């Protein structure tokens, strides 16, 4: 399940949510964009079977979370590998079977390298790809629900909030209870379920282009990020500055850790503990000049293995939080 909480550049907060049920078909996709000669272009797909023009998207595979579905489907349909940016809405409509289809969309920039590496050729599913202006996209898209997504995307463009980077706040996966552990609290390991959670979130975290991993030095946090670090073939940074022990002792330094990540302007993860998360989200708000509100509390109220993605402006991080979305593992 994925719950999304979105704050736009005007400070308006929306909290749409969706529940996994057998009464709906879930899918995910993206508004893929690039800048050509200083002009914004949107990628449309011309589908062979349906003879329509739409945005790249597709159904969730078993065990997938929505973010990884979006990245996979964009690559399968267009040959372009993307990292997800700001969420741009959810479309809902009924299929011929009377089931509701729920499609989550993100903005996603197509880099020059990704386009050069694309191996797309017309096939039985996709007849053609077309890069067009936002205005032409509005005229060409076949379905009103796609136009609603494009309209939300256009507001991001107008607000200058399209190019972003994420700072992801991750709660460690399920750990052995204190009552069943004889060692120090910091040495508590993950349970079997926690290990499965840690593996299950690798795909969704990769979908946001994460390259930097910073974690509490507690064993349960280190074990949570280890599968991701292995998949990325990158080392993670451990620090007691965002640990629960330091937080309880009053020796933590959340501001220093968050400040470095915001200044770096690169996709990053901060893995910490339930009691510490509200402070981390608060420091992100302070570092970016964002008005604090209940949306921060919601983003910090995470189950084990869940994470909140905080999207910040790449060109002006101090302009405030662009959006926040929360992802909950299905394990």
PDB file of C-alpha atoms in Angstrom:
ATOM      1  CA  UNK A   1       0.000   0.000   0.000  1.00  0.00           C
ATOM      2  CA  UNK A   2       1.156   3.526  -0.671  1.00  0.00           C
ATOM      3  CA  UNK A   3      -0.182   6.607   1.062  1.00  0.00           C
ATOM      4  CA  UNK A   4       0.736   9.895  -0.522  1.00  0.00           C
ATOM      5  CA  UNK A   5       0.821  13.249   1.191  1.00  0.00           C
ATOM      6  CA  UNK A   6       1.542  16.130  -1.121  1.00  0.00           C
ATOM      7  CA  UNK A   7       2.414  19.742  -0.394  1.00  0.00           C
ATOM      8  CA  UNK A   8       2.801  21.960  -3.419  1.00  0.00           C
ATOM      9  CA  UNK A   9       4.847  25.116  -3.747  1.00  0.00           C
ATOM     10  CA  UNK A  10       1.930  27.221  -2.472  1.00  0.00           C
ATOM     11  CA  UNK A  11       1.832  25.288   0.798  1.00  0.00           C
ATOM     12  CA  UNK A  12      -1.443  23.517   0.053  1.00  0.00           C
ATOM     13  CA  UNK A  13      -1.557  20.008   1.422  1.00  0.00           C
ATOM     14  CA  UNK A  14      -3.415  17.068  -0.102  1.00  0.00           C
ATOM     15  CA  UNK A  15      -3.599  13.581   1.403  1.00  0.00           C
ATOM     16  CA  UNK A  16      -5.038  11.152  -1.108  1.00  0.00           C
ATOM     17  CA  UNK A  17      -4.646   7.510  -0.137  1.00  0.00           C
ATOM     18  CA  UNK A  18      -5.324   4.168  -1.692  1.00  0.00           C
ATOM     19  CA  UNK A  19      -5.877   0.732  -0.191  1.00  0.00           C
ATOM     20  CA  UNK A  20      -4.928  -2.578  -1.733  1.00  0.00           C
ATOM     21  CA  UNK A  21      -8.154  -4.504  -2.352  1.00  0.00           C
ATOM     22  CA  UNK A  22      -9.346  -7.134  -4.812  1.00  0.00           C
ATOM     23  CA  UNK A  23     -11.885  -4.607  -6.118  1.00  0.00           C
ATOM     24  CA  UNK A  24      -9.283  -2.455  -7.851  1.00  0.00           C
ATOM     25  CA  UNK A  25      -6.500  -2.886 -10.385  1.00  0.00           C
ATOM     26  CA  UNK A  26      -3.392  -0.891  -9.468  1.00  0.00           C
ATOM     27  CA  UNK A  27      -0.931   0.578 -11.938  1.00  0.00           C
ATOM     28  CA  UNK A  28       1.769   3.221 -12.057  1.00  0.00           C
ATOM     29  CA  UNK A  29       3.459   5.401 -14.638  1.00  0.00           C
ATOM     30  CA  UNK A  30       5.139   8.713 -15.254  1.00  0.00           C
ATOM     31  CA  UNK A  31       5.036  11.983 -17.106  1.00  0.00           C
ATOM     32  CA  UNK A  32       8.472  11.627 -18.693  1.00  0.00           C
ATOM     33  CA  UNK A  33      10.050  14.954 -19.619  1.00  0.00           C
ATOM     34  CA  UNK A  34      13.221  16.463 -21.052  1.00  0.00           C
ATOM     35  CA  UNK A  35      14.470  19.885 -22.113  1.00  0.00           C
ATOM     36  CA  UNK A  36      15.478  20.257 -25.776  1.00  0.00           C
ATOM     37  CA  UNK A  37      17.070  23.542 -26.872  1.00  0.00           C
ATOM     38  CA  UNK A  38      15.654  25.204 -23.787  1.00  0.00           C
ATOM     39  CA  UNK A  39      12.118  23.926 -24.420  1.00  0.00           C
ATOM     40  CA  UNK A  40      10.215  21.430 -22.288  1.00  0.00           C
ATOM     41  CA  UNK A  41       9.041  18.281 -24.037  1.00  0.00           C
ATOM     42  CA  UNK A  42       6.726  15.507 -22.788  1.00  0.00           C
ATOM     43  CA  UNK A  43       6.895  11.873 -23.906  1.00  0.00           C
ATOM     44  CA  UNK A  44       3.699  10.362 -25.294  1.00  0.00           C
ATOM     45  CA  UNK A  45       3.213   6.765 -26.378  1.00  0.00           C
ATOM     46  CA  UNK A  46       1.079   5.647 -29.321  1.00  0.00           C
ATOM     47  CA  UNK A  47      -0.343   2.242 -28.463  1.00  0.00           C
ATOM     48  CA  UNK A  48      -0.756  -0.280 -31.255  1.00  0.00           C
ATOM     49  CA  UNK A  49      -3.706  -2.335 -29.992  1.00  0.00           C
ATOM     50  CA  UNK A  50      -5.859   0.516 -28.690  1.00  0.00           C
ATOM     51  CA  UNK A  51      -4.908   3.078 -31.349  1.00  0.00           C
ATOM     52  CA  UNK A  52      -4.646   5.748 -28.688  1.00  0.00           C
ATOM     53  CA  UNK A  53      -2.154   8.261 -27.306  1.00  0.00           C
ATOM     54  CA  UNK A  54      -1.397   8.127 -23.621  1.00  0.00           C
ATOM     55  CA  UNK A  55       1.262   8.324 -20.898  1.00  0.00           C
ATOM     56  CA  UNK A  56       3.550   5.367 -20.144  1.00  0.00           C
ATOM     57  CA  UNK A  57       2.122   3.202 -17.397  1.00  0.00           C
ATOM     58  CA  UNK A  58       1.359  -0.401 -16.487  1.00  0.00           C
ATOM     59  CA  UNK A  59      -0.038  -2.760 -13.883  1.00  0.00           C
ATOM     60  CA  UNK A  60       1.717  -3.679 -10.664  1.00  0.00           C
ATOM     61  CA  UNK A  61       3.450  -7.043 -10.728  1.00  0.00           C
ATOM     62  CA  UNK A  62       3.025  -9.374  -7.719  1.00  0.00           C
ATOM     63  CA  UNK A  63       5.175  -8.218  -4.816  1.00  0.00           C
ATOM     64  CA  UNK A  64       5.944  -4.820  -6.374  1.00  0.00           C
ATOM     65  CA  UNK A  65       5.427  -1.435  -4.773  1.00  0.00           C
ATOM     66  CA  UNK A  66       4.033   1.335  -6.944  1.00  0.00           C
ATOM     67  CA  UNK A  67       7.251   3.335  -7.338  1.00  0.00           C
ATOM     68  CA  UNK A  68       9.171   0.401  -8.780  1.00  0.00           C
ATOM     69  CA  UNK A  69       6.232  -0.388 -11.076  1.00  0.00           C
ATOM     70  CA  UNK A  70       6.382   3.118 -12.522  1.00  0.00           C
ATOM     71  CA  UNK A  71      10.096   2.876 -13.313  1.00  0.00           C
ATOM     72  CA  UNK A  72       9.819  -0.643 -14.725  1.00  0.00           C
ATOM     73  CA  UNK A  73       6.862   0.187 -16.954  1.00  0.00           C
ATOM     74  CA  UNK A  74       8.465   3.327 -18.351  1.00  0.00           C
ATOM     75  CA  UNK A  75      11.534   1.295 -19.274  1.00  0.00           C
ATOM     76  CA  UNK A  76       9.538  -1.582 -20.768  1.00  0.00           C
ATOM     77  CA  UNK A  77       7.368   0.712 -22.895  1.00  0.00           C
ATOM     78  CA  UNK A  78       9.951   3.306 -23.955  1.00  0.00           C
ATOM     79  CA  UNK A  79      13.379   1.772 -23.342  1.00  0.00           C
ATOM     80  CA  UNK A  80      14.249   4.763 -21.144  1.00  0.00           C
ATOM     81  CA  UNK A  81      15.482   4.282 -17.579  1.00  0.00           C
ATOM     82  CA  UNK A  82      14.291   7.071 -15.281  1.00  0.00           C
ATOM     83  CA  UNK A  83      14.349   8.032 -11.630  1.00  0.00           C
ATOM     84  CA  UNK A  84      11.118   9.333 -10.147  1.00  0.00           C
ATOM     85  CA  UNK A  85      10.595  12.947  -9.210  1.00  0.00           C
ATOM     86  CA  UNK A  86       7.532  14.625  -7.737  1.00  0.00           C
ATOM     87  CA  UNK A  87       4.213  12.738  -7.620  1.00  0.00           C
ATOM     88  CA  UNK A  88       1.759  14.302 -10.069  1.00  0.00           C
ATOM     89  CA  UNK A  89      -1.519  12.645  -9.223  1.00  0.00           C
ATOM     90  CA  UNK A  90      -3.674   9.548  -9.248  1.00  0.00           C
ATOM     91  CA  UNK A  91      -6.174   8.689 -11.976  1.00  0.00           C
ATOM     92  CA  UNK A  92      -9.173   6.447 -11.354  1.00  0.00           C
ATOM     93  CA  UNK A  93     -11.517   4.925 -13.906  1.00  0.00           C
ATOM     94  CA  UNK A  94     -13.572   1.779 -14.441  1.00  0.00           C
ATOM     95  CA  UNK A  95     -12.595  -1.078 -16.715  1.00  0.00           C
ATOM     96  CA  UNK A  96     -14.955  -3.143 -18.827  1.00  0.00           C
ATOM     97  CA  UNK A  97     -14.917  -5.709 -16.000  1.00  0.00           C
ATOM     98  CA  UNK A  98     -16.382  -2.989 -13.729  1.00  0.00           C
ATOM     99  CA  UNK A  99     -13.273  -3.061 -11.568  1.00  0.00           C
ATOM    100  CA  UNK A 100     -11.773   0.305 -10.787  1.00  0.00           C
ATOM    101  CA  UNK A 101      -8.289   1.001 -12.130  1.00  0.00           C
ATOM    102  CA  UNK A 102      -6.093   3.236  -9.972  1.00  0.00           C
ATOM    103  CA  UNK A 103      -2.955   4.650 -11.590  1.00  0.00           C
ATOM    104  CA  UNK A 104      -0.287   6.588  -9.656  1.00  0.00           C
ATOM    105  CA  UNK A 105       1.949   8.959 -11.631  1.00  0.00           C
ATOM    106  CA  UNK A 106       5.250  10.731 -11.032  1.00  0.00           C
ATOM    107  CA  UNK A 107       7.220  13.290 -12.995  1.00  0.00           C
ATOM    108  CA  UNK A 108      10.430  11.712 -14.327  1.00  0.00           C
ATOM    109  CA  UNK A 109      13.227  13.410 -16.220  1.00  0.00           C
ATOM    110  CA  UNK A 110      14.752  11.537 -19.142  1.00  0.00           C
ATOM    111  CA  UNK A 111      18.463  12.328 -19.194  1.00  0.00           C
ATOM    112  CA  UNK A 112      20.436  12.528 -22.417  1.00  0.00           C
ATOM    113  CA  UNK A 113      22.353   9.387 -21.436  1.00  0.00           C
ATOM    114  CA  UNK A 114      19.135   7.472 -20.758  1.00  0.00           C
ATOM    115  CA  UNK A 115      17.714   8.441 -24.135  1.00  0.00           C
ATOM    116  CA  UNK A 116      20.917   7.436 -25.941  1.00  0.00           C
ATOM    117  CA  UNK A 117      20.821   4.052 -24.194  1.00  0.00           C
ATOM    118  CA  UNK A 118      17.197   3.374 -25.116  1.00  0.00           C
ATOM    119  CA  UNK A 119      16.731   0.367 -27.374  1.00  0.00           C
ATOM    120  CA  UNK A 120      13.094   1.099 -28.237  1.00  0.00           C
ATOM    121  CA  UNK A 121      11.727  -0.105 -31.561  1.00  0.00           C
ATOM    122  CA  UNK A 122       8.036  -0.108 -32.569  1.00  0.00           C
ATOM    123  CA  UNK A 123       6.362  -3.314 -31.444  1.00  0.00           C
ATOM    124  CA  UNK A 124       2.982  -4.988 -31.049  1.00  0.00           C
ATOM    125  CA  UNK A 125       2.280  -2.958 -27.916  1.00  0.00           C
ATOM    126  CA  UNK A 126       3.786   0.465 -28.650  1.00  0.00           C
ATOM    127  CA  UNK A 127       3.651   1.776 -32.229  1.00  0.00           C
ATOM    128  CA  UNK A 128       5.594   4.989 -31.655  1.00  0.00           C
ATOM    129  CA  UNK A 129       7.033   7.464 -29.161  1.00  0.00           C
ATOM    130  CA  UNK A 130       6.572  11.199 -29.539  1.00  0.00           C
ATOM    131  CA  UNK A 131       8.153  14.175 -27.748  1.00  0.00           C
ATOM    132  CA  UNK A 132       5.818  17.181 -27.737  1.00  0.00           C
ATOM    133  CA  UNK A 133       5.205  20.422 -25.869  1.00  0.00           C
ATOM    134  CA  UNK A 134       2.797  20.444 -22.939  1.00  0.00           C
ATOM    135  CA  UNK A 135       0.273  22.304 -25.089  1.00  0.00           C
ATOM    136  CA  UNK A 136       0.464  19.723 -27.881  1.00  0.00           C
ATOM    137  CA  UNK A 137       0.302  16.910 -25.351  1.00  0.00           C
ATOM    138  CA  UNK A 138      -3.003  18.326 -24.100  1.00  0.00           C
ATOM    139  CA  UNK A 139      -4.383  18.186 -27.639  1.00  0.00           C
ATOM    140  CA  UNK A 140      -3.069  14.709 -28.442  1.00  0.00           C
ATOM    141  CA  UNK A 141      -3.846  12.703 -25.284  1.00  0.00           C
ATOM    142  CA  UNK A 142      -6.821  10.407 -25.777  1.00  0.00           C
ATOM    143  CA  UNK A 143      -8.252  10.332 -22.246  1.00  0.00           C
ATOM    144  CA  UNK A 144      -9.537  12.995 -19.810  1.00  0.00           C
ATOM    145  CA  UNK A 145      -7.842  11.247 -16.866  1.00  0.00           C
ATOM    146  CA  UNK A 146      -4.465  11.759 -18.573  1.00  0.00           C
ATOM    147  CA  UNK A 147      -5.264  15.433 -19.059  1.00  0.00           C
ATOM    148  CA  UNK A 148      -5.848  15.786 -15.317  1.00  0.00           C
ATOM    149  CA  UNK A 149      -2.382  14.368 -14.632  1.00  0.00           C
ATOM    150  CA  UNK A 150      -0.851  16.661 -17.233  1.00  0.00           C
ATOM    151  CA  UNK A 151      -2.612  19.637 -15.647  1.00  0.00           C
ATOM    152  CA  UNK A 152      -1.035  18.879 -12.261  1.00  0.00           C
ATOM    153  CA  UNK A 153       2.325  18.486 -13.996  1.00  0.00           C
ATOM    154  CA  UNK A 154       1.846  21.871 -15.682  1.00  0.00           C
ATOM    155  CA  UNK A 155       1.353  23.548 -12.301  1.00  0.00           C
ATOM    156  CA  UNK A 156       4.739  22.203 -11.208  1.00  0.00           C
ATOM    157  CA  UNK A 157       6.282  23.683 -14.333  1.00  0.00           C
ATOM    158  CA  UNK A 158       4.609  27.048 -13.698  1.00  0.00           C
ATOM    159  CA  UNK A 159       5.845  27.015 -10.095  1.00  0.00           C
ATOM    160  CA  UNK A 160       9.417  26.251 -11.171  1.00  0.00           C
ATOM    161  CA  UNK A 161       9.287  23.072  -9.098  1.00  0.00           C
ATOM    162  CA  UNK A 162       9.886  20.409 -11.733  1.00  0.00           C
ATOM    163  CA  UNK A 163      13.564  19.537 -11.241  1.00  0.00           C
ATOM    164  CA  UNK A 164      13.891  18.102  -7.731  1.00  0.00           C
ATOM    165  CA  UNK A 165      15.928  15.729  -5.576  1.00  0.00           C
ATOM    166  CA  UNK A 166      14.670  13.488  -2.758  1.00  0.00           C
ATOM    167  CA  UNK A 167      15.745  13.192   0.855  1.00  0.00           C
ATOM    168  CA  UNK A 168      14.203   9.933   2.054  1.00  0.00           C
ATOM    169  CA  UNK A 169      13.509   9.316   5.732  1.00  0.00           C
ATOM    170  CA  UNK A 170      13.415   5.558   6.373  1.00  0.00           C
ATOM    171  CA  UNK A 171      12.383   3.761   9.546  1.00  0.00           C
ATOM    172  CA  UNK A 172      14.362   0.576  10.132  1.00  0.00           C
ATOM    173  CA  UNK A 173      12.605  -2.698   9.374  1.00  0.00           C
ATOM    174  CA  UNK A 174      11.015  -4.934  12.007  1.00  0.00           C
ATOM    175  CA  UNK A 175      13.520  -5.628  14.791  1.00  0.00           C
ATOM    176  CA  UNK A 176      13.579  -8.159  17.590  1.00  0.00           C
ATOM    177  CA  UNK A 177      11.521  -6.834  20.548  1.00  0.00           C
ATOM    178  CA  UNK A 178      13.427  -5.496  23.530  1.00  0.00           C
ATOM    179  CA  UNK A 179      11.622  -8.001  25.759  1.00  0.00           C
ATOM    180  CA  UNK A 180      13.184 -10.872  23.808  1.00  0.00           C
ATOM    181  CA  UNK A 181      16.700  -9.437  23.589  1.00  0.00           C
ATOM    182  CA  UNK A 182      19.372  -9.690  26.281  1.00  0.00           C
ATOM    183  CA  UNK A 183      21.996  -7.432  24.710  1.00  0.00           C
ATOM    184  CA  UNK A 184      22.184  -3.667  24.332  1.00  0.00           C
ATOM    185  CA  UNK A 185      19.351  -1.934  22.536  1.00  0.00           C
ATOM    186  CA  UNK A 186      21.650  -0.783  19.723  1.00  0.00           C
ATOM    187  CA  UNK A 187      22.617  -4.402  19.021  1.00  0.00           C
ATOM    188  CA  UNK A 188      19.077  -5.647  18.425  1.00  0.00           C
ATOM    189  CA  UNK A 189      18.931  -7.355  14.994  1.00  0.00           C
ATOM    190  CA  UNK A 190      16.117  -7.572  12.484  1.00  0.00           C
ATOM    191  CA  UNK A 191      13.589 -10.369  12.707  1.00  0.00           C
ATOM    192  CA  UNK A 192      13.014 -12.686   9.766  1.00  0.00           C
ATOM    193  CA  UNK A 193      10.134 -10.466   8.697  1.00  0.00           C
ATOM    194  CA  UNK A 194      12.376  -7.425   9.038  1.00  0.00           C
ATOM    195  CA  UNK A 195      14.941  -8.985   6.727  1.00  0.00           C
ATOM    196  CA  UNK A 196      12.219  -9.580   4.144  1.00  0.00           C
ATOM    197  CA  UNK A 197      11.091  -5.969   4.492  1.00  0.00           C
ATOM    198  CA  UNK A 198      14.647  -4.723   3.972  1.00  0.00           C
ATOM    199  CA  UNK A 199      14.875  -6.679   0.716  1.00  0.00           C
ATOM    200  CA  UNK A 200      11.401  -5.657  -0.447  1.00  0.00           C
ATOM    201  CA  UNK A 201      12.125  -1.914  -0.294  1.00  0.00           C
ATOM    202  CA  UNK A 202      15.277  -2.056  -2.428  1.00  0.00           C
ATOM    203  CA  UNK A 203      13.325  -1.622  -5.679  1.00  0.00           C
ATOM    204  CA  UNK A 204      11.138   1.263  -4.483  1.00  0.00           C
ATOM    205  CA  UNK A 205      14.124   3.112  -3.003  1.00  0.00           C
ATOM    206  CA  UNK A 206      16.134   2.643  -6.201  1.00  0.00           C
ATOM    207  CA  UNK A 207      13.199   4.087  -8.135  1.00  0.00           C
ATOM    208  CA  UNK A 208      13.999   7.503  -6.665  1.00  0.00           C
ATOM    209  CA  UNK A 209      17.621   7.421  -7.821  1.00  0.00           C
ATOM    210  CA  UNK A 210      19.188   7.138  -4.372  1.00  0.00           C
ATOM    211  CA  UNK A 211      22.987   7.263  -4.312  1.00  0.00           C
ATOM    212  CA  UNK A 212      23.858   8.327  -0.746  1.00  0.00           C
ATOM    213  CA  UNK A 213      22.916   6.181   2.257  1.00  0.00           C
ATOM    214  CA  UNK A 214      23.292   7.524   5.799  1.00  0.00           C
ATOM    215  CA  UNK A 215      22.167   5.348   8.705  1.00  0.00           C
ATOM    216  CA  UNK A 216      22.056   5.208  12.477  1.00  0.00           C
ATOM    217  CA  UNK A 217      24.829   2.974  13.770  1.00  0.00           C
ATOM    218  CA  UNK A 218      22.300   0.669  15.467  1.00  0.00           C
ATOM    219  CA  UNK A 219      22.397  -2.880  14.097  1.00  0.00           C
ATOM    220  CA  UNK A 220      18.730  -2.854  13.093  1.00  0.00           C
ATOM    221  CA  UNK A 221      19.285   0.222  10.915  1.00  0.00           C
ATOM    222  CA  UNK A 222      22.495  -1.082   9.374  1.00  0.00           C
ATOM    223  CA  UNK A 223      20.805  -4.377   8.506  1.00  0.00           C
ATOM    224  CA  UNK A 224      17.902  -2.466   6.930  1.00  0.00           C
ATOM    225  CA  UNK A 225      20.062  -0.576   4.423  1.00  0.00           C
ATOM    226  CA  UNK A 226      22.535  -3.384   3.681  1.00  0.00           C
ATOM    227  CA  UNK A 227      20.481  -5.001   0.851  1.00  0.00           C
ATOM    228  CA  UNK A 228      20.136  -1.623  -0.876  1.00  0.00           C
ATOM    229  CA  UNK A 229      23.841  -0.852  -0.510  1.00  0.00           C
ATOM    230  CA  UNK A 230      24.702  -4.217  -2.037  1.00  0.00           C
ATOM    231  CA  UNK A 231      22.330  -3.669  -4.939  1.00  0.00           C
ATOM    232  CA  UNK A 232      23.796  -0.215  -5.605  1.00  0.00           C
ATOM    233  CA  UNK A 233      27.349  -1.426  -4.957  1.00  0.00           C
ATOM    234  CA  UNK A 234      27.873   1.551  -2.663  1.00  0.00           C
ATOM    235  CA  UNK A 235      29.067   1.926   0.908  1.00  0.00           C
ATOM    236  CA  UNK A 236      26.782   3.459   3.505  1.00  0.00           C
ATOM    237  CA  UNK A 237      27.726   5.979   6.186  1.00  0.00           C
ATOM    238  CA  UNK A 238      26.954   5.081   9.808  1.00  0.00           C
ATOM    239  CA  UNK A 239      26.545   7.797  12.408  1.00  0.00           C
ATOM    240  CA  UNK A 240      25.435   7.944  16.017  1.00  0.00           C
ATOM    241  CA  UNK A 241      24.133  11.467  15.359  1.00  0.00           C
ATOM    242  CA  UNK A 242      20.742  10.094  14.216  1.00  0.00           C
ATOM    243  CA  UNK A 243      20.655   7.067  16.555  1.00  0.00           C
ATOM    244  CA  UNK A 244      17.989   6.453  19.173  1.00  0.00           C
ATOM    245  CA  UNK A 245      20.586   6.205  21.942  1.00  0.00           C
ATOM    246  CA  UNK A 246      21.929   9.671  21.109  1.00  0.00           C
ATOM    247  CA  UNK A 247      18.400  11.041  20.783  1.00  0.00           C
ATOM    248  CA  UNK A 248      17.488   9.696  24.227  1.00  0.00           C
ATOM    249  CA  UNK A 249      20.724  11.046  25.724  1.00  0.00           C
ATOM    250  CA  UNK A 250      20.316  14.437  24.094  1.00  0.00           C
ATOM    251  CA  UNK A 251      23.590  14.056  22.182  1.00  0.00           C
ATOM    252  CA  UNK A 252      22.086  13.648  18.699  1.00  0.00           C
ATOM    253  CA  UNK A 253      22.803  16.157  15.937  1.00  0.00           C
ATOM    254  CA  UNK A 254      19.976  15.828  13.435  1.00  0.00           C
ATOM    255  CA  UNK A 255      20.476  19.362  12.158  1.00  0.00           C
ATOM    256  CA  UNK A 256      24.045  18.682  11.056  1.00  0.00           C
ATOM    257  CA  UNK A 257      23.137  15.470   9.210  1.00  0.00           C
ATOM    258  CA  UNK A 258      20.067  16.940   7.509  1.00  0.00           C
ATOM    259  CA  UNK A 259      21.867  20.160   6.605  1.00  0.00           C
ATOM    260  CA  UNK A 260      24.617  18.281   4.777  1.00  0.00           C
ATOM    261  CA  UNK A 261      22.103  16.315   2.740  1.00  0.00           C
ATOM    262  CA  UNK A 262      20.084  19.392   1.767  1.00  0.00           C
ATOM    263  CA  UNK A 263      23.213  21.315   0.777  1.00  0.00           C
ATOM    264  CA  UNK A 264      24.507  18.373  -1.263  1.00  0.00           C
ATOM    265  CA  UNK A 265      21.384  18.432  -3.431  1.00  0.00           C
ATOM    266  CA  UNK A 266      21.692  14.703  -4.224  1.00  0.00           C
ATOM    267  CA  UNK A 267      19.195  11.845  -3.708  1.00  0.00           C
ATOM    268  CA  UNK A 268      19.819  10.427  -0.235  1.00  0.00           C
ATOM    269  CA  UNK A 269      18.392   8.176   2.472  1.00  0.00           C
ATOM    270  CA  UNK A 270      18.455   8.761   6.223  1.00  0.00           C
ATOM    271  CA  UNK A 271      17.678   5.522   8.079  1.00  0.00           C
ATOM    272  CA  UNK A 272      16.735   5.987  11.720  1.00  0.00           C
ATOM    273  CA  UNK A 273      14.266   5.093  14.482  1.00  0.00           C
ATOM    274  CA  UNK A 274      10.593   5.808  15.141  1.00  0.00           C
ATOM    275  CA  UNK A 275      11.140   8.362  17.943  1.00  0.00           C
ATOM    276  CA  UNK A 276      13.795  10.179  15.905  1.00  0.00           C
ATOM    277  CA  UNK A 277      11.817  10.551  12.674  1.00  0.00           C
ATOM    278  CA  UNK A 278       9.710  13.588  13.707  1.00  0.00           C
ATOM    279  CA  UNK A 279      12.918  15.469  14.459  1.00  0.00           C
ATOM    280  CA  UNK A 280      14.440  14.561  11.103  1.00  0.00           C
ATOM    281  CA  UNK A 281      11.346  15.756   9.209  1.00  0.00           C
ATOM    282  CA  UNK A 282      11.256  18.931  11.285  1.00  0.00           C
ATOM    283  CA  UNK A 283      14.896  19.650  10.490  1.00  0.00           C
ATOM    284  CA  UNK A 284      14.249  19.182   6.760  1.00  0.00           C
ATOM    285  CA  UNK A 285      11.436  21.724   7.026  1.00  0.00           C
ATOM    286  CA  UNK A 286      13.653  24.162   8.915  1.00  0.00           C
ATOM    287  CA  UNK A 287      16.545  23.716   6.480  1.00  0.00           C
ATOM    288  CA  UNK A 288      14.274  24.539   3.532  1.00  0.00           C
ATOM    289  CA  UNK A 289      12.216  27.340   5.060  1.00  0.00           C
ATOM    290  CA  UNK A 290       9.027  25.284   4.986  1.00  0.00           C
ATOM    291  CA  UNK A 291       6.061  26.096   7.204  1.00  0.00           C
ATOM    292  CA  UNK A 292       5.575  23.160   9.553  1.00  0.00           C
ATOM    293  CA  UNK A 293       2.222  21.455   9.948  1.00  0.00           C
ATOM    294  CA  UNK A 294       0.412  18.191  10.583  1.00  0.00           C
ATOM    295  CA  UNK A 295       1.632  16.807   7.259  1.00  0.00           C
ATOM    296  CA  UNK A 296       5.090  16.428   8.831  1.00  0.00           C
ATOM    297  CA  UNK A 297       3.685  14.401  11.713  1.00  0.00           C
ATOM    298  CA  UNK A 298       1.914  12.127   9.237  1.00  0.00           C
ATOM    299  CA  UNK A 299       5.090  11.665   7.214  1.00  0.00           C
ATOM    300  CA  UNK A 300       7.025  10.784  10.378  1.00  0.00           C
ATOM    301  CA  UNK A 301       4.461   8.254  11.634  1.00  0.00           C
ATOM    302  CA  UNK A 302       6.009   5.283   9.871  1.00  0.00           C
ATOM    303  CA  UNK A 303       5.621   1.542  10.305  1.00  0.00           C
ATOM    304  CA  UNK A 304       8.814  -0.561  10.349  1.00  0.00           C
ATOM    305  CA  UNK A 305      10.369  -0.591   6.875  1.00  0.00           C
ATOM    306  CA  UNK A 306       8.260   2.333   5.645  1.00  0.00           C
ATOM    307  CA  UNK A 307       9.733   5.540   4.278  1.00  0.00           C
ATOM    308  CA  UNK A 308       8.749   9.090   3.390  1.00  0.00           C
ATOM    309  CA  UNK A 309      10.192  10.762   0.313  1.00  0.00           C
ATOM    310  CA  UNK A 310      10.703  14.513   0.719  1.00  0.00           C
ATOM    311  CA  UNK A 311      11.077  16.242  -2.641  1.00  0.00           C
ATOM    312  CA  UNK A 312      13.168  19.441  -2.686  1.00  0.00           C
ATOM    313  CA  UNK A 313      13.967  21.896  -5.462  1.00  0.00           C
ATOM    314  CA  UNK A 314      17.301  21.158  -7.149  1.00  0.00           C
ATOM    315  CA  UNK A 315      17.805  24.795  -8.086  1.00  0.00           C
ATOM    316  CA  UNK A 316      16.631  26.356  -4.832  1.00  0.00           C
ATOM    317  CA  UNK A 317      16.294  23.914  -1.881  1.00  0.00           C
ATOM    318  CA  UNK A 318      15.505  26.841   0.396  1.00  0.00           C
ATOM    319  CA  UNK A 319      12.234  27.429  -1.450  1.00  0.00           C
ATOM    320  CA  UNK A 320      10.513  24.807   0.684  1.00  0.00           C
ATOM    321  CA  UNK A 321       9.334  21.226   0.501  1.00  0.00           C
ATOM    322  CA  UNK A 322       7.707  20.573  -2.879  1.00  0.00           C
ATOM    323  CA  UNK A 323       6.011  17.298  -1.958  1.00  0.00           C
ATOM    324  CA  UNK A 324       6.077  14.421   0.518  1.00  0.00           C
ATOM    325  CA  UNK A 325       4.939  10.876  -0.185  1.00  0.00           C
ATOM    326  CA  UNK A 326       4.939   7.868   2.126  1.00  0.00           C
ATOM    327  CA  UNK A 327       5.503   4.250   1.086  1.00  0.00           C
ATOM    328  CA  UNK A 328       4.621   1.226   3.198  1.00  0.00           C
ATOM    329  CA  UNK A 329       6.058  -2.225   2.437  1.00  0.00           C
ATOM    330  CA  UNK A 330       3.588  -5.012   1.691  1.00  0.00           C
ATOM    331  CA  UNK A 331       5.663  -7.595   3.609  1.00  0.00           C
TER     332      UNK A 331
END
